[in-house]
Each structure stands twice: as structure tokens, then as C-alpha cells.
Amino acid sequence: MLEITNLYARLADGREILKGIDLSVGAGEVHAIMGPNGSGKSTLAAVLAGRDGYEVTAGSVTYLDRDLLAMPADERAREGLFLAFQYPVEIPGVNNMYFLRTALNAQRRHRGEPELDAGQFLRAVRAKLKELDIGEDLLQRAVNVGFSGGEKKRNEIFQMAMLEPRLAILDETDSGLDIDALRVVANGVNRERAPDRAIVMITHYQRLLDYVEPDRVHVLQGGRIVESGDKTLAAELERRGYAAFGDAA
Amino acid sequence: MSAVADFPVKPEARPYLEAARGYSGEPDWLAQRRRQALARFGEQGFPSRRREAWRYLDLRPLEQAPLVPAEARWADGSAVRGQLDAVGLPAPAARLVFVDGAFSAALSAREGLPAGISLYATHEAVKTRPELVEAALEALSHDPDQPFAALNAAFFTDGFVLDVAPGVVFEPPIEIAHIGSGEVSASLHTRSLVVAGAESRIRLVESFVGEGRYWRNDVLALRLAAGSALDRVALVEESEAALHFAALDATLGPSARLRNFALLLGGDTVRQDAIVRSEGEGAHCGLYGAFLATGHQEANIVTTVDHQAERGETREIFKGVAAGRAHGAFQGRITVRPGAQKVDAHMLSRNLLLGTRAAIDTKPELEIFADDVKCSHGAAVGDLDEAALFYLLARGIPREHARRMLIEAFIRDAVEIVEPAMVREHLLGRLARRLAILEE
């Protein structure tokens, strides 16, 4: 589903952040990418989602047999790529429901499916909120405005569940969450596991992996994946620390 | 009146002096008023760009192609029914409609007004309440920054006079619709007055819409007595070839509350002046608004609030959006006179600049001559929030649509102040419609 080959990327100021990433994620798989601060985790997420301000200098990314890097960000999303933001953006004046319905209908139009009217949409929303155990109070507010850290992350998971992506990239969705919020997020991720969907969790800590069991774990260090393994790698990381891996080892 | 003037006349004023004519059936005092005003305009001419209040507006196109006043035509108004339906409120308590500056009885309805609220067309009030028309004509009559108010006094065809008795509280909005039919290419001058009696409370919604090329020159005087409250909304959707100059002159008595909101969506050149004298102790002045300028549009908002008494409050929030080759300007001045202690005044101008060819100037100023006051101002001009835009893109919303959502949100934030909900929703509907055809 996702094939990253020898990916190099740098910031607008010329600093090279990704230095030859190789990663292959298949349909139905859950991967965890773990790394310390500054290892390039968020840059990888941003480059995959198509954010401005990064320049890919070498390598390729193939997503569902297409050149992902050639697509603008909004098209990537309509093609089923979802990024759960590390810092969900507050957008005053844009109602959360209006925003989500606009997004969902843009994606449905793209797939040639009929748009949902307000009533159909609301029914779908209610069902999904119940399933995820998220309160309805998020609905009437402006996008992320006045949300607590936990509410923002729940809103990301809720959006993921509504948009039903093919590939979900979770950028430190677990950071800053208390144990209850972490459970909601983990429960949401587990529910969204599906044979035709891939999930990539980017995280600093092993904590989330206590609740969501990954198929593969990768260690990102200095802009490269220095170690890959099964779920036991996460426990090893926790025990030995990042310093034991890669260049620093 | 004669085209031969015995006073010095500025060249750009000449076509207007030549267009002067008698208004048959008008009383002598009014004819004399008109003559005096015309003389003043002739001497002053158009405002110079060297005047600070006019530095952002290029009046040369108007000098080169004058729009002299139209003769009042009392149309039945059926031709503008479509425009009225679009811009009008769904259910106003009362409505006066002016077509090309003249009252249309057929489109107007006043039956819904309670006792204590008198609503006249200005031409009616000339006969029945001349003292109010005189008061209306006093407004801005000696302001060197407002020569077009003198032109207005010389040529006004109509307008409205709203007289609210003390203690009358009426919540449903009273609507005034100014419509340009497109049948005349001329200047349209309306002169209006609101007298809010002590402790009265009313809401007023004015809309300005039209077709073709015309120059609307509107002057409105507000006289708020002690403890009265006036909530006014102005919706400007003039034609894309129109000039719209509107001057608001307000006087606030003790503890009076004025809240004015202007949404500027259409017109080639739109300028709104608000001149407020906060004369009574503890008066509250709220001036709010937003403009959306695209193409080659020009939008100017100029406010002057003069605090003459203690414990006055002013709140100003204006939001501007300019795209294409449009230009917007906000000039706000708050003055606190000596002795006007405990004044609390804040002014904020926030602007969104879309593209590299649009421009916005913002100039908030405070002039403070009292030592125990709380005054501040802020101004910002920026692009759309990149992080917010990316968030919308990352959910699959196409770029153009995402930009519109953010522009709408920016202006919507300013509109939130409008009450009641019916009026607010109406404005938001007009805004959405305007954004749907936005060309950046």
C-alpha cells in the first residue's frame, strides 16, 4: 500500500531531516515508528501528507501504485490518506460539523459516491460517536477551538473514523493524553483496523503500544530507520533507550 | 437657483451647481438651506487627498465623469422588486423603500409600528415635522472633511425620519432599503435622522443595493438621548459600477448606547464615515464592521469618536479582506478631551490580504488629553493562516473551497456581534452568496 524508498527531505532553510528512509507498509498492517525528539518523525508525517515547507531531494513514495509526492495535499486526502495531527489546528468561525461534512462530501464526490445530506450525515456522526464513546459536545463548537488537549486528539480519531481512510498516519496522537483519553484513542485505532486499511503510528513512547498491538515496529534515528522488528522491539527500546540503537549505539 | 454663482467655485463642483434647480412646493426655509449648502460645496469642492481623512480615495474618476443629481422620480417600484427580495429582511417590523433616492409607497409598510414610533419619509417630514428635517440638515454642515454632506443638503430628494418617544422599547428590526434601479446614471442623495428619546430602545437595518452606475451619497444623523439604545446594521451591496459614500453623524447623551455594524460587500468604491460625539457621561459607542473587496474595488472605513464626557466607552472592531487588485483602508480616531476621565476605549482593525496585488492600509489613532483613561488600539494585516489551510487540505477539502471557508470564518467572526439572530443569519447568508462568486 505504501512504499517509501530512499527518501531524503529537507526544510526550507536547507537543513536535511530525512536521510534515506525505506519503509514498506502493506494493507491491513499496523506499523509503529518510534524515535526520539528531532529524529524526523513529524517531518516524515508532514512529507507524506503533503505539507508545504519541505523539499524532497531524493527517493520516492508510492501509495496505492501512484506517485504520492506528485499529488497535492488535498488530493492525497481524497485518495484515502489521513493524517492525525500532533497539534490539531484551531479554526475559529468554522463549525466542526460543517467542516467534517464538507470534507466527507469532497471525498465522496471524488470517489463518485453521492453526497450525504445534513440528516444522513448527522445519523452517521451519532453512530460513530457512540461507537467511539465520544460525547456529542464536540459537534457544535468551532473546529478545535477551546478543546482540551485530550478533546483535540479525540476529535482527530473521530474524524479518522468518519473519513474511513485507506492509510492513516497518526503523528504522536498519544502525546499529552491522560490514561482515559489514551484508552479512547487506542480503542478508536483498534476499531479502525481493517484488512484494506493500513495504520502508521508515530510515537515517542511505548505507552500507546500497550493498547494497540503493532505488526511492525521501526526505530527512527537521525533521519533513517535504523532498526525494524516485531512488537518486542518496542519493549526492548523501552528497556535499553534510543541511545542503544543506530548511529548512537 | 441660478447657475451663475456669486462666490468662488471649485471646477469639479461646477457641474453640480449647474444642475441646481428649484424644488417646487418646498418651503422657503428649505430652499434657503439648499442654497447655503450648495454655496458651501461650491467653495469647498471635492475633498483633497491632502486631507488625512481622504488620502486613500482617488476621486479623479468622479471628477472626470460627474454624476449630477437625478430629478426625483416617484416610481411605483415594481422594477426593483427582485432586488428588494434579495437584500431585504425576511420579516421586518416595518419597511421603508427608496428607489433612486425617492420614497416608494408601494414597496413600503409602516403599519407594524407601535404608538410612540413615528417613521416618515423625509419629504413628508418637511411638511409635518420641519424641525426634525432642520435638525437632520444640521448634521456635518460645518465639517471641513465632509463637503459631500453639503452637496447632500443641497440636493437630497428624500430619506427617512425616525422619531422614537421616550421610554418606547421596540425590539423587532425596522428596515430601510435603498435601491438603485439602474434606470438613472446620477447621484442619489438621501438625508435621514433618527431621534431616540430618553430610555428608548430600537433596532434599525439599512440595506443599499442597486444596478448600473450611480453615486449614492447618504447622510444619516443619530441623536440618542439619555439612556437610549440604538442598534443599527448597514448592509452595502451596491452595483459593481457604483460609488457609495455614507456618512453617519451621531450624538450620544448620558448612558446612551449606540451599536453600529456595517457589512460592505459590493460597490466599485465604498466609503463609510462614522462621526460620533460622546457628549453624555457614561455613553457607550460600539462601531463594528467588515469589508470584502475584490477585483478593483475600493473600500474605506473612517471613524471618529470624540469623548467629551467622563466614563464613556468605545469599542471598535473592523475586519477587512482584500483580494485581486482591491484596496481597503481603515482610519480610526478616538479623541479623549481634557476632563473626560475614566474613558475606556479600544479599537481593533484586523485584515486579510489575499494575493500580492491587493492592498490594505490601516491607521488607528488615539488622541488623549485626559490622564485617567484606559485606551488601546491594535492593527494587523496578514495572509490566511497556513496551518489552518493545511488542516482543511489534509481532510480532502479542495484548496479553493478551503480558502473560502477561512475567509468566511474571518468575516463571520465580526458578524457574530449582530443581534437578533434573524438579522445575523441574513447577513451571513448574503456573505456566503458573495463568497460563492469570489474571484481572488
XYZ file of C-alpha atoms in Angstrom:
689
model
C 0.000 0.000 0.000
C 2.783 2.412 0.972
C 6.291 2.044 -0.366
C 8.919 4.556 0.746
C 12.276 4.193 -0.960
C 15.472 6.037 -0.022
C 13.547 9.214 0.928
C 15.556 12.375 1.559
C 13.873 15.620 2.588
C 14.969 18.965 3.915
C 13.423 22.070 5.388
C 13.150 25.360 3.515
C 16.229 26.581 5.381
C 18.260 23.745 3.872
C 18.539 21.542 6.953
C 18.367 17.910 5.915
C 15.967 15.960 8.155
C 15.167 12.708 6.355
C 18.261 10.886 5.176
C 17.254 7.811 3.262
C 14.057 6.338 4.678
C 12.980 2.918 3.477
C 9.616 1.621 4.629
C 7.042 -0.749 3.257
C 3.523 -0.922 4.739
C 1.011 -3.446 3.485
C -2.788 -3.374 3.606
C -4.199 -4.490 6.952
C -0.953 -3.771 8.798
C -0.298 -1.550 11.787
C 3.202 -0.103 11.994
C 4.744 1.889 14.810
C 7.539 4.333 14.084
C 9.376 5.263 17.249
C 12.098 7.778 17.709
C 13.491 10.450 19.992
C 12.883 14.164 19.549
C 14.491 15.505 16.394
C 14.767 12.117 14.708
C 12.490 13.205 11.840
C 9.195 11.617 12.949
C 6.992 14.647 12.345
C 8.852 15.576 9.161
C 8.087 12.141 7.768
C 4.398 12.597 8.593
C 4.361 16.090 7.053
C 6.089 14.966 3.865
C 3.664 12.071 3.447
C 0.651 14.345 3.997
C 1.972 16.962 1.557
C 2.599 19.915 3.810
C 4.361 22.962 2.299
C 7.814 23.873 3.549
C 9.610 20.604 2.907
C 11.648 19.687 -0.112
C 12.124 16.101 -1.144
C 15.623 15.874 -2.604
C 15.789 12.170 -3.386
C 13.799 8.958 -3.237
C 10.208 8.058 -3.962
C 6.909 7.301 -2.241
C 4.389 5.047 -3.898
C 0.873 4.884 -2.471
C -1.694 2.518 -3.980
C 0.562 2.263 -7.043
C 0.615 6.033 -7.546
C 3.383 8.584 -7.060
C 2.264 10.109 -3.769
C 4.692 13.018 -3.918
C 3.212 14.228 -7.220
C -0.216 14.780 -5.634
C -1.221 17.973 -3.770
C -2.211 17.532 -0.126
C -5.972 17.727 -0.670
C -5.836 15.098 -3.408
C -3.820 12.749 -1.185
C -6.574 13.041 1.420
C -9.286 12.367 -1.134
C -7.300 9.318 -2.229
C -7.665 7.989 1.296
C -4.598 9.215 3.164
C -5.372 10.571 6.623
C -3.018 12.425 8.939
C -3.953 12.707 12.607
C -2.185 15.889 13.672
C 0.192 16.092 16.576
C -1.135 19.621 17.157
C -4.681 19.828 15.749
C -5.285 23.356 14.470
C -7.905 25.659 15.985
C -10.054 27.276 13.305
C -12.345 29.939 14.793
C -15.514 30.594 12.825
C -15.640 27.149 11.164
C -18.128 24.811 12.782
C -16.770 21.329 13.471
C -19.715 19.567 11.843
C -19.784 21.815 8.798
C -16.066 21.229 8.380
C -16.340 17.465 8.622
C -19.335 17.227 6.308
C -17.537 19.370 3.719
C -14.506 17.090 3.950
C -16.516 13.879 3.815
C -18.564 15.024 0.843
C -15.448 16.208 -1.010
C -14.046 12.696 -0.590
C -17.318 11.023 -1.564
C -17.587 13.182 -4.684
C -14.039 12.194 -5.561
C -14.975 8.511 -5.315
C -18.113 9.009 -7.364
C -20.392 8.393 -4.378
C -23.465 10.515 -3.623
C -23.008 13.298 -1.060
C -24.623 12.948 2.348
C -27.320 15.460 3.204
C -27.448 17.041 6.653
C -29.744 14.364 8.081
C -27.801 11.386 6.739
C -24.585 12.951 7.919
C -25.898 13.575 11.419
C -27.057 9.967 11.747
C -23.639 8.723 10.664
C -21.963 11.075 13.142
C -24.129 9.967 16.060
C -23.493 6.304 15.352
C -19.745 6.845 15.129
C -19.559 8.922 18.309
C -21.387 6.229 20.209
C -19.105 3.553 18.866
C -16.045 5.547 19.921
C -17.520 6.644 23.253
C -17.025 10.329 22.425
C -19.503 12.961 23.674
C -21.649 14.998 21.304
C -20.457 18.281 22.782
C -17.640 18.418 20.222
C -20.141 18.837 17.438
C -21.455 22.335 17.864
C -18.170 24.077 18.504
C -15.731 25.645 16.074
C -13.000 23.278 14.881
C -10.780 22.506 17.900
C -11.463 25.936 19.436
C -11.467 25.717 23.206
C -10.892 21.961 23.096
C -8.657 20.442 25.752
C -5.619 18.510 24.557
C -7.497 15.243 25.001
C -10.576 16.543 23.171
C -8.444 17.608 20.228
C -6.931 14.142 19.907
C -10.341 12.512 20.253
C -11.589 14.797 17.517
C -8.764 13.565 15.283
C -9.716 9.930 15.910
C -13.382 10.773 15.334
C -12.517 12.400 12.000
C -10.457 9.365 11.036
C -13.374 7.087 11.828
C -15.784 9.237 9.792
C -13.483 9.579 6.775
C -12.576 5.862 6.695
C -9.113 6.286 5.153
C -7.060 3.608 3.393
C -3.894 4.798 5.103
C -3.932 6.553 8.467
C -0.816 8.247 9.808
C -1.061 9.109 13.496
C 1.513 11.737 14.410
C 2.102 11.446 18.163
C -1.610 11.148 18.752
C -0.783 9.636 22.129
C 1.324 12.518 23.414
C -0.046 14.572 26.279
C -3.014 12.305 26.948
C -4.211 11.139 30.325
C -4.978 7.474 30.671
C -8.703 7.822 29.874
C -8.090 9.801 26.703
C -5.372 7.356 25.706
C -7.848 4.492 26.039
C -10.382 6.282 23.833
C -7.719 6.927 21.211
C -6.392 3.364 21.360
C -9.892 1.933 21.235
C -10.582 4.103 18.150
C -7.440 2.876 16.435
C -8.213 -0.755 17.216
C -11.740 -0.375 15.860
C -10.409 1.096 12.649
C -8.083 -1.824 12.000
C -9.284 -3.461 8.806
C -7.928 -5.764 6.103
C -7.915 -2.998 3.467
C -6.545 -0.284 5.750
C -3.027 0.441 6.935
C -2.178 2.419 10.055
C 1.153 4.062 10.825
C 1.555 5.279 14.408
C 4.361 7.711 15.021
C 5.213 7.923 18.678
C 7.865 8.833 21.161
C 6.742 6.440 23.877
C 5.942 2.797 24.089
C 2.795 3.535 26.110
C 0.312 3.529 23.210
C 1.640 0.128 22.146
C 0.349 -1.337 25.405
C -3.125 -0.780 23.953
C -2.579 -1.102 20.218
C -0.517 -4.067 19.157
C 1.597 -3.262 16.090
C 2.583 -5.738 13.400
C 5.918 -3.992 12.902
C 7.974 -1.554 14.923
C 10.636 0.725 13.422
C 13.197 2.876 15.149
C 13.826 6.248 13.521
C 17.129 7.839 14.392
C 18.923 10.711 12.644
C 16.528 10.686 9.714
C 16.851 6.983 8.951
C 15.185 3.789 10.070
C 17.944 2.078 11.993
C 16.118 -0.959 13.274
C 12.910 -2.817 12.439
C 11.277 -5.709 14.194
C 8.083 -7.089 15.649
C 6.272 -5.761 18.718
C 9.017 -6.984 21.066
C 11.284 -4.271 19.666
C 9.181 -1.649 21.435
C 9.742 -3.306 24.783
C 13.432 -3.552 24.080
C 13.516 0.149 23.229
C 11.811 0.950 26.489
C 14.373 -1.081 28.385
C 17.573 -0.013 26.633
C 16.684 3.501 25.414
C 17.114 5.063 21.986
C 20.836 5.546 22.546
C 21.359 1.807 22.196
C 20.205 1.897 18.582
C 21.554 3.227 15.322
C 24.376 5.712 14.920
C 24.476 6.486 18.602
C 24.968 2.840 19.501
C -31.449 78.647 -8.119
C -29.156 80.063 -10.719
C -26.203 78.515 -12.419
C -24.348 81.809 -12.064
C -22.738 81.866 -8.657
C -21.525 84.986 -6.902
C -18.913 83.075 -4.892
C -15.735 81.265 -5.894
C -16.442 77.796 -7.222
C -14.062 74.862 -7.489
C -14.019 73.476 -11.042
C -15.086 69.967 -10.023
C -18.126 71.449 -8.252
C -19.305 73.369 -11.290
C -21.380 70.602 -12.937
C -23.330 70.272 -9.693
C -24.011 73.987 -9.421
C -25.193 73.953 -12.997
C -27.532 71.089 -12.203
C -29.141 73.042 -9.368
C -32.807 73.769 -9.774
C -35.761 74.781 -7.714
C -37.738 72.178 -5.816
C -41.323 73.205 -6.455
C -43.586 73.295 -3.473
C -40.825 73.357 -0.895
C -40.937 75.912 1.886
C -38.659 78.927 1.757
C -36.541 77.856 4.725
C -35.578 74.679 2.934
C -34.826 76.432 -0.346
C -32.572 78.764 1.575
C -30.866 75.850 3.300
C -30.213 74.228 -0.031
C -28.723 77.435 -1.437
C -26.407 77.834 1.527
C -25.283 74.234 1.329
C -24.653 74.474 -2.397
C -22.555 77.585 -1.890
C -20.531 75.771 0.737
C -19.972 72.826 -1.547
C -19.032 75.131 -4.413
C -16.393 76.780 -2.284
C -15.043 73.541 -0.840
C -15.208 71.374 -3.922
C -14.196 67.739 -3.634
C -12.069 66.828 -0.647
C -8.374 66.925 -1.388
C -6.248 63.823 -0.933
C -4.015 66.044 1.124
C -6.706 65.869 3.791
C -5.804 62.969 6.057
C -9.361 61.602 6.065
C -9.380 61.347 2.268
C -5.843 60.284 1.478
C -6.770 56.761 0.363
C -9.556 57.624 -2.041
C -8.965 58.584 -5.656
C -11.827 60.882 -6.659
C -10.466 61.730 -10.092
C -12.738 59.289 -11.948
C -15.706 61.049 -10.381
C -14.294 64.460 -11.272
C -13.805 63.383 -14.866
C -17.244 61.807 -15.244
C -19.555 63.745 -12.922
C -22.743 62.149 -11.691
C -25.096 65.060 -11.226
C -28.237 64.610 -9.135
C -31.226 62.943 -10.688
C -34.598 64.570 -10.601
C -36.754 62.819 -8.074
C -38.948 60.242 -9.769
C -41.668 58.662 -7.739
C -41.652 55.217 -9.253
C -44.087 52.531 -8.125
C -41.079 50.300 -7.556
C -42.222 47.148 -9.324
C -38.996 47.142 -11.356
C -36.861 46.696 -8.249
C -38.969 44.043 -6.540
C -36.347 41.375 -7.301
C -33.539 43.409 -5.756
C -35.639 44.090 -2.689
C -36.470 40.417 -2.228
C -32.772 39.537 -2.377
C -31.445 42.123 0.025
C -34.470 42.633 2.264
C -35.049 41.014 5.627
C -37.442 38.079 5.651
C -39.789 39.696 8.178
C -39.152 43.330 9.101
C -41.476 45.008 11.587
C -41.721 47.937 9.203
C -40.016 48.830 5.973
C -39.382 51.986 4.011
C -38.048 51.587 0.497
C -36.314 54.276 -1.507
C -35.857 53.824 -5.236
C -33.204 56.074 -6.726
C -33.400 58.163 -3.583
C -37.180 58.647 -3.601
C -39.794 57.042 -1.374
C -41.762 54.152 -2.822
C -45.107 53.909 -1.040
C -45.961 50.713 -2.900
C -42.972 48.830 -1.503
C -43.114 50.293 1.988
C -45.098 49.234 5.036
C -45.367 51.064 8.353
C -48.462 49.540 9.902
C -46.497 47.308 12.250
C -45.082 50.142 14.298
C -46.385 50.718 17.826
C -47.514 54.019 19.272
C -44.594 56.267 20.097
C -42.596 55.421 16.992
C -43.063 57.789 14.073
C -41.445 56.909 10.787
C -41.623 59.406 7.940
C -40.053 59.766 4.557
C -38.024 62.966 4.771
C -40.150 64.649 2.080
C -43.186 64.022 4.283
C -41.446 65.339 7.365
C -40.622 68.568 5.538
C -44.348 69.325 5.755
C -45.289 67.733 9.068
C -42.130 67.847 11.197
C -39.949 70.583 9.695
C -37.973 70.997 12.924
C -36.694 67.428 12.548
C -35.639 67.983 8.954
C -33.807 71.102 10.032
C -32.032 69.064 12.669
C -31.125 66.453 10.056
C -29.662 69.152 7.817
C -27.522 70.474 10.642
C -25.530 67.256 10.648
C -21.975 67.686 9.354
C -22.958 71.041 7.879
C -19.738 72.686 9.017
C -17.343 69.764 8.919
C -14.463 70.664 6.597
C -13.867 66.949 5.974
C -17.402 66.425 4.699
C -18.047 68.571 1.618
C -20.276 65.839 0.224
C -22.598 66.337 3.190
C -23.076 69.894 1.946
C -23.731 68.545 -1.547
C -26.227 66.181 0.025
C -28.006 69.013 1.849
C -28.306 70.903 -1.404
C -29.717 68.021 -3.393
C -31.344 65.434 -1.121
C -34.531 64.057 -2.621
C -35.686 62.039 0.355
C -34.594 59.874 3.229
C -36.282 58.909 6.459
C -37.012 60.449 9.816
C -37.483 58.052 12.706
C -38.741 59.668 15.874
C -38.923 57.457 18.941
C -40.738 58.760 22.005
C -39.076 58.500 25.404
C -39.364 55.114 27.035
C -40.508 53.233 23.938
C -38.846 49.857 23.598
C -39.311 48.031 20.310
C -37.149 45.011 19.557
C -38.116 43.874 16.019
C -35.913 45.491 13.379
C -37.163 48.430 11.344
C -35.833 48.191 7.822
C -34.803 50.853 5.347
C -33.918 49.665 1.845
C -32.136 51.965 -0.601
C -32.324 50.634 -4.124
C -30.742 51.920 -7.318
C -32.996 50.942 -10.216
C -30.302 51.162 -12.872
C -32.566 53.463 -14.886
C -30.686 56.618 -13.995
C -26.975 57.287 -14.077
C -26.804 60.013 -11.486
C -26.014 60.870 -7.902
C -28.638 59.859 -5.341
C -28.752 61.959 -2.196
C -30.639 60.849 0.872
C -30.760 62.649 4.214
C -32.091 60.886 7.274
C -32.468 61.307 11.008
C -33.103 59.079 13.997
C -34.171 60.710 17.240
C -34.102 58.208 20.085
C -35.955 59.594 23.106
C -34.694 59.036 26.628
C -34.642 55.369 27.683
C -35.982 54.227 24.317
C -34.608 51.190 22.536
C -34.846 50.311 18.840
C -33.165 48.374 16.079
C -32.607 49.598 12.552
C -31.395 47.710 9.484
C -30.434 49.612 6.349
C -29.531 47.973 3.082
C -28.039 49.552 -0.011
C -28.298 47.775 -3.332
C -28.540 48.724 -6.982
C -27.795 48.252 -10.630
C -25.788 50.324 -13.097
C -23.547 53.296 -12.465
C -24.635 55.768 -9.816
C -23.220 57.661 -6.904
C -25.009 57.190 -3.621
C -24.363 59.983 -1.176
C -26.169 59.261 2.090
C -26.105 61.251 5.304
C -27.676 59.923 8.487
C -27.889 61.798 11.766
C -28.439 59.889 15.012
C -29.493 61.744 18.120
C -29.509 59.479 21.144
C -30.989 60.944 24.301
C -30.096 59.856 27.831
C -30.283 56.125 28.419
C -31.475 55.316 24.906
C -30.132 52.443 22.836
C -29.895 52.122 19.078
C -28.691 49.042 17.285
C -28.069 49.686 13.611
C -26.905 47.402 10.819
C -25.925 48.573 7.342
C -25.605 46.088 4.503
C -23.888 47.506 1.433
C -24.288 45.546 -1.791
C -24.153 48.313 -4.358
C -23.661 47.523 -8.042
C -20.164 46.845 -9.242
C -20.058 50.217 -11.030
C -21.490 52.257 -8.151
C -19.936 54.714 -5.752
C -21.276 54.635 -2.234
C -20.442 57.367 0.257
C -22.315 57.219 3.517
C -21.711 59.481 6.467
C -23.082 58.771 9.899
C -23.195 61.615 12.396
C -24.106 60.570 15.919
C -24.556 62.353 19.206
C -24.732 60.293 22.382
C -26.378 61.563 25.542
C -25.674 60.311 29.072
C -25.611 56.499 29.263
C -26.829 56.227 25.670
C -25.744 53.112 23.776
C -25.031 53.037 20.068
C -24.077 49.870 18.278
C -23.436 50.173 14.568
C -22.402 47.311 12.338
C -21.596 47.718 8.634
C -21.043 44.868 6.196
C -19.551 46.104 2.937
C -19.852 43.517 0.178
C -20.455 45.394 -3.053
C -19.801 48.629 -4.935
C -16.901 49.891 -7.023
C -15.956 52.496 -4.431
C -17.436 52.315 -0.962
C -16.688 54.776 1.782
C -18.326 54.881 5.175
C -17.705 57.638 7.677
C -18.837 57.435 11.276
C -18.505 60.614 13.300
C -19.590 60.179 16.896
C -19.695 62.749 19.657
C -19.912 61.049 23.005
C -21.337 64.009 24.899
C -23.040 62.425 27.884
C -21.454 60.785 30.862
C -21.168 57.005 30.603
C -22.235 56.798 26.959
C -21.293 53.641 25.038
C -20.258 53.715 21.405
C -19.822 50.440 19.528
C -18.629 50.633 15.935
C -18.172 47.348 14.147
C -17.915 46.179 10.595
C -16.290 44.175 7.876
C -15.493 44.640 4.232
C -14.788 42.214 1.438
C -13.163 43.901 -1.551
C -12.205 42.098 -4.756
C -11.443 42.962 -8.367
C -10.729 46.685 -8.471
C -12.971 47.545 -5.539
C -12.094 50.253 -3.073
C -13.442 50.106 0.481
C -12.771 52.797 3.075
C -13.957 52.960 6.643
C -13.278 56.155 8.528
C -14.334 56.585 12.146
C -14.011 59.478 14.544
C -15.146 59.200 18.127
C -14.919 62.288 20.301
C -15.172 61.638 24.016
C -16.315 64.826 25.662
C -17.617 63.414 28.929
C -16.474 61.159 31.738
C -16.750 57.388 31.861
C -17.518 56.978 28.182
C -16.826 53.667 26.455
C -15.890 52.912 22.875
C -15.442 49.541 21.233
C -14.399 49.311 17.617
C -13.687 46.091 15.744
C -13.293 46.153 11.981
C -12.251 43.296 9.756
C -11.153 43.728 6.177
C -10.458 41.365 3.315
C -8.890 42.498 0.046
C -8.249 40.269 -2.954
C -7.396 40.773 -6.612
C -6.369 44.375 -7.151
C -8.696 45.697 -4.484
C -7.714 48.247 -1.870
C -9.122 48.640 1.596
C -8.475 51.205 4.263
C -9.440 51.696 7.874
C -8.806 55.010 9.545
C -9.985 55.263 13.109
C -9.502 58.095 15.540
C -10.578 58.238 19.143
C -10.189 61.539 20.925
C -10.486 61.967 24.672
C -10.978 65.599 25.616
C -9.478 67.208 28.691
C -11.554 66.279 31.709
C -13.155 63.239 30.055
C -11.744 60.980 32.755
C -12.308 57.228 33.098
C -12.906 56.781 29.394
C -12.453 53.162 28.322
C -11.798 52.833 24.597
C -10.485 50.015 22.428
C -10.096 49.913 18.684
C -9.062 46.901 16.622
C -8.503 46.586 12.893
C -7.750 43.113 11.572
C -7.183 42.494 7.909
C -6.670 39.689 5.483
C -4.697 40.299 2.336
C -5.176 37.736 -0.421
C -2.629 37.790 -3.192
C 0.179 40.164 -3.954
C -1.705 42.831 -5.855
C -4.279 43.699 -3.212
C -3.503 46.301 -0.557
C -4.864 47.369 2.800
C -3.990 50.425 4.841
C -4.939 50.614 8.477
C -4.419 53.590 10.709
C -5.869 53.571 14.201
C -5.115 56.683 16.250
C -5.681 57.805 19.801
C -5.593 61.438 20.878
C -5.782 61.594 24.616
C -5.943 64.767 26.654
C -7.093 63.277 29.952
C -4.823 61.428 32.364
C -7.077 58.784 33.884
C -8.223 56.736 30.911
C -7.923 53.215 29.543
C -7.375 53.319 25.806
C -5.764 50.956 23.352
C -5.689 50.084 19.721
C -4.403 47.289 17.572
C -3.999 46.636 13.888
C -2.905 43.641 11.877
C -2.653 42.747 8.207
C -1.877 39.178 7.267
C -2.425 36.280 4.917
C -4.663 33.290 5.565
C -3.426 31.091 8.400
C -1.254 28.482 6.655
C -1.678 25.934 9.427
C -5.469 26.183 9.250
C -5.405 25.949 5.467
C -3.269 22.808 5.579
C -5.592 21.265 8.150
C -8.527 21.667 5.754
C -6.488 20.405 2.783
C -5.356 17.394 4.792
C -9.009 16.412 5.153
C -9.517 16.479 1.393
C -11.225 19.848 1.015
C -10.116 21.373 -2.305
C -7.810 24.374 -1.936
C -10.174 26.985 -3.360
C -13.019 25.823 -1.159
C -10.745 25.688 1.874
C -9.622 29.276 1.304
C -13.243 30.422 1.066
C -14.085 28.640 4.294
C -11.312 30.517 6.063
C -12.235 33.877 4.535
C -15.850 33.337 5.540
C -14.770 32.368 9.050
C -12.678 35.530 9.321
C -15.611 37.800 8.497
C -18.176 35.641 10.281
C -16.291 36.282 13.482
C -17.091 40.003 13.100
C -20.738 39.367 12.199
C -21.284 37.367 15.401
C -21.847 40.643 17.261
C -25.065 41.302 15.313
C -28.395 40.738 17.012
C -31.045 39.469 16.699
C -30.260 36.083 15.137
C -32.625 36.760 12.230
C -30.548 39.749 11.104
C -27.261 37.961 11.749
C -28.349 34.947 9.689
C -29.471 37.261 6.912
C -26.052 38.922 6.794
C -24.267 35.563 6.878
C -26.436 34.388 4.006
C -25.529 37.445 1.944
C -21.860 36.928 2.829
C -21.932 33.275 1.752
C -23.573 34.251 -1.506
C -20.921 36.873 -2.133
C -18.116 34.423 -1.333
C -19.513 31.846 -3.727
C -18.677 34.212 -6.601
C -15.421 35.439 -5.113
C -12.574 35.900 -7.556
C -9.259 36.061 -5.814
